[in-house]
Amino acid sequence: MNYRKDHIPKGTAYNRRPGHSMTPTTITIHNTGNPSSTAAGERNWLTNPTNNRQASYHIVVDEREAIECLPLNESAWHAGDGSGVKSGNRTSIGVEICESGNYVKTLDNAVKLVASMLKERGWGVDRLRRHYDWSGKICPRLMYDGGKWTGWNEFKSRVAAELEAGIVDKAKVYVNDRKIEDGFILEGRVYVPLRAAGEALGAKVSWDNKTKTAVLTK
Ligand SMILES: [Zn+2]
């Protein structure tokens, strides 16, 4: 999934980028409440001249991409709980999950995105909040399940599983312009399959299962 930054300008109408500096302590999950919009559409809405709401969010994710709409060290208006220093608005990064298109894929992307954000900060799923936790709004509404919040519990378990696996993202690997098996990124480092990479470079790769030792010879 592609992650890009397209910050709304300082001075955007209705104080949507208030410019309060923020040291986030949690991540708040939302659904957009809009069944027919993409991440790009939601980003554009923030600077649409017909929008007269004082509402904003840091990141919006859909089946294709994630767009960072405000810097993550500035507050946004997404939690519906005012501007007190301990409010969700002043302490939490707001992530909007789009409802349109391939929602299964969108949710996959959201799980990966949120897991990588937690990992980057050394946080666990205890740092996740619903919009509901701040203001009582039924949001993320597609996780509500009539008050049982089944989808929310599932979402948190999936993020936890992703964190536990430690594999947050795949990495494509090319050797001399030829694509080989995917590697993965763990804690900021790219791991590549040794046999595939070694053999593509004409080396001999052996594995001793007893001593758990790989040997690459060229
Ligand atoms: Zn919300």
Tab-separated table of C-alpha atoms in Angstrom, residues 58-181:
chain	number	residue	atom	x	y	z
A	58	HIS	CA	-4.630	12.887	10.249
A	59	ILE	CA	-4.721	9.866	7.968
A	60	VAL	CA	-7.310	8.404	5.655
A	61	VAL	CA	-6.925	4.913	4.230
A	62	ASP	CA	-8.740	3.073	1.435
A	63	GLU	CA	-8.138	-0.048	-0.660
A	64	ARG	CA	-5.336	1.655	-2.588
A	65	GLU	CA	-3.461	4.031	-0.338
A	66	ALA	CA	-3.092	5.959	2.873
A	67	ILE	CA	-2.929	9.745	2.786
A	68	GLU	CA	-1.545	11.824	5.640
A	69	CYS	CA	-3.649	14.999	5.659
A	70	LEU	CA	-2.141	16.705	8.717
A	71	PRO	CA	1.286	16.323	10.350
A	72	LEU	CA	1.102	13.700	13.091
A	73	ASN	CA	2.592	16.117	15.621
A	74	GLU	CA	-0.258	18.606	15.254
A	75	SER	CA	-3.784	18.225	16.585
A	76	ALA	CA	-6.858	17.695	14.409
A	77	TRP	CA	-10.614	17.790	15.099
A	78	HIS	CA	-11.682	14.163	14.933
A	79	ALA	CA	-12.566	12.996	18.449
A	80	GLY	CA	-15.575	15.239	19.155
A	81	ASP	CA	-14.423	15.984	22.697
A	82	GLY	CA	-13.328	19.591	22.621
A	83	SER	CA	-9.905	21.128	22.915
A	84	GLY	CA	-8.836	20.350	26.484
A	85	VAL	CA	-5.222	19.320	26.824
A	86	LYS	CA	-6.220	15.734	27.627
A	87	SER	CA	-8.891	15.494	24.917
A	88	GLY	CA	-8.662	12.989	22.116
A	89	ASN	CA	-8.443	15.935	19.782
A	90	ARG	CA	-5.241	17.102	21.461
A	91	THR	CA	-3.588	13.749	22.194
A	92	SER	CA	-4.584	11.258	19.528
A	93	ILE	CA	-3.795	10.562	15.898
A	94	GLY	CA	-7.050	10.177	13.945
A	95	VAL	CA	-7.176	7.444	11.308
A	96	GLU	CA	-10.224	7.344	9.027
A	97	ILE	CA	-11.068	4.054	7.334
A	98	CYS	CA	-12.967	4.537	4.061
A	99	GLU	CA	-16.187	2.598	3.579
A	100	SER	CA	-16.362	2.432	-0.198
A	101	GLY	CA	-14.941	-0.025	-2.728
A	102	ASN	CA	-13.251	-3.221	-1.605
A	103	TYR	CA	-13.725	-2.923	2.154
A	104	VAL	CA	-11.911	-6.197	2.859
A	105	LYS	CA	-8.813	-4.820	1.163
A	106	THR	CA	-9.263	-1.463	2.874
A	107	LEU	CA	-9.429	-3.152	6.250
A	108	ASP	CA	-6.292	-5.179	5.450
A	109	ASN	CA	-4.536	-1.931	4.655
A	110	ALA	CA	-5.804	-0.314	7.844
A	111	VAL	CA	-4.542	-3.251	9.942
A	112	LYS	CA	-1.089	-3.010	8.351
A	113	LEU	CA	-0.956	0.749	8.598
A	114	VAL	CA	-1.965	0.854	12.251
A	115	ALA	CA	0.364	-2.044	13.160
A	116	SER	CA	3.286	-0.248	11.561
A	117	MET	CA	2.412	2.985	13.378
A	118	LEU	CA	2.279	1.173	16.722
A	119	LYS	CA	5.492	-0.646	16.006
A	120	GLU	CA	7.292	2.536	15.053
A	121	ARG	CA	6.352	4.020	18.426
A	122	GLY	CA	6.927	0.893	20.489
A	123	TRP	CA	3.218	0.799	21.389
A	124	GLY	CA	0.776	-2.098	21.806
A	125	VAL	CA	-2.904	-2.328	20.910
A	126	ASP	CA	-3.752	-0.813	24.315
A	127	ARG	CA	-2.949	2.500	22.608
A	128	LEU	CA	-5.864	2.110	20.189
A	129	ARG	CA	-9.091	4.023	20.738
A	130	ARG	CA	-12.438	4.245	19.006
A	131	HIS	CA	-13.934	7.633	18.289
A	132	TYR	CA	-16.667	6.245	20.563
A	133	ASP	CA	-14.221	6.146	23.500
A	134	TRP	CA	-13.810	9.923	23.421
A	135	SER	CA	-17.278	11.206	22.666
A	136	GLY	CA	-19.726	8.292	22.586
A	137	LYS	CA	-20.291	8.653	18.850
A	138	ILE	CA	-21.024	5.344	17.124
A	139	CYS	CA	-17.769	5.344	15.202
A	140	PRO	CA	-16.086	3.369	13.652
A	141	ARG	CA	-19.654	2.506	12.722
A	142	LEU	CA	-18.865	-0.560	10.590
A	143	MET	CA	-17.326	-2.197	13.676
A	144	TYR	CA	-20.298	-1.436	15.949
A	145	ASP	CA	-22.416	-4.591	15.482
A	146	GLY	CA	-25.348	-3.273	17.498
A	147	GLY	CA	-23.190	-2.415	20.490
A	148	LYS	CA	-21.212	-5.662	20.598
A	149	TRP	CA	-18.302	-4.010	18.773
A	150	THR	CA	-17.380	-7.348	17.208
A	151	GLY	CA	-15.549	-5.655	14.348
A	152	TRP	CA	-13.564	-3.525	16.754
A	153	ASN	CA	-12.376	-6.530	18.763
A	154	GLU	CA	-11.483	-8.297	15.533
A	155	PHE	CA	-9.603	-5.282	14.296
A	156	LYS	CA	-7.556	-5.078	17.492
A	157	SER	CA	-6.766	-8.809	17.406
A	158	ARG	CA	-5.662	-8.554	13.808
A	159	VAL	CA	-3.391	-5.624	14.606
A	160	ALA	CA	-2.007	-7.536	17.598
A	161	ALA	CA	-1.338	-10.575	15.390
A	162	GLU	CA	0.414	-8.388	12.867
A	163	LEU	CA	2.581	-6.902	15.621
A	164	GLU	CA	3.383	-10.319	17.002
A	165	ALA	CA	4.354	-11.669	13.627
A	166	GLY	CA	6.562	-8.630	13.405
A	167	ILE	CA	6.179	-8.677	9.671
A	168	VAL	CA	4.628	-5.377	8.861
A	169	ASP	CA	5.337	-5.134	5.180
A	170	LYS	CA	6.665	-7.174	2.316
A	171	ALA	CA	9.710	-5.984	0.421
A	172	LYS	CA	10.212	-6.594	-3.298
A	173	VAL	CA	13.698	-7.816	-4.123
A	174	TYR	CA	15.513	-7.608	-7.453
A	175	VAL	CA	18.841	-9.226	-8.320
A	176	ASN	CA	20.378	-7.911	-11.523
A	177	ASP	CA	16.974	-6.608	-12.635
A	178	ARG	CA	15.294	-9.952	-12.046
A	179	LYS	CA	12.604	-10.096	-9.390
A	180	ILE	CA	13.105	-12.886	-6.865
A	181	GLU	CA	11.027	-14.026	-3.899
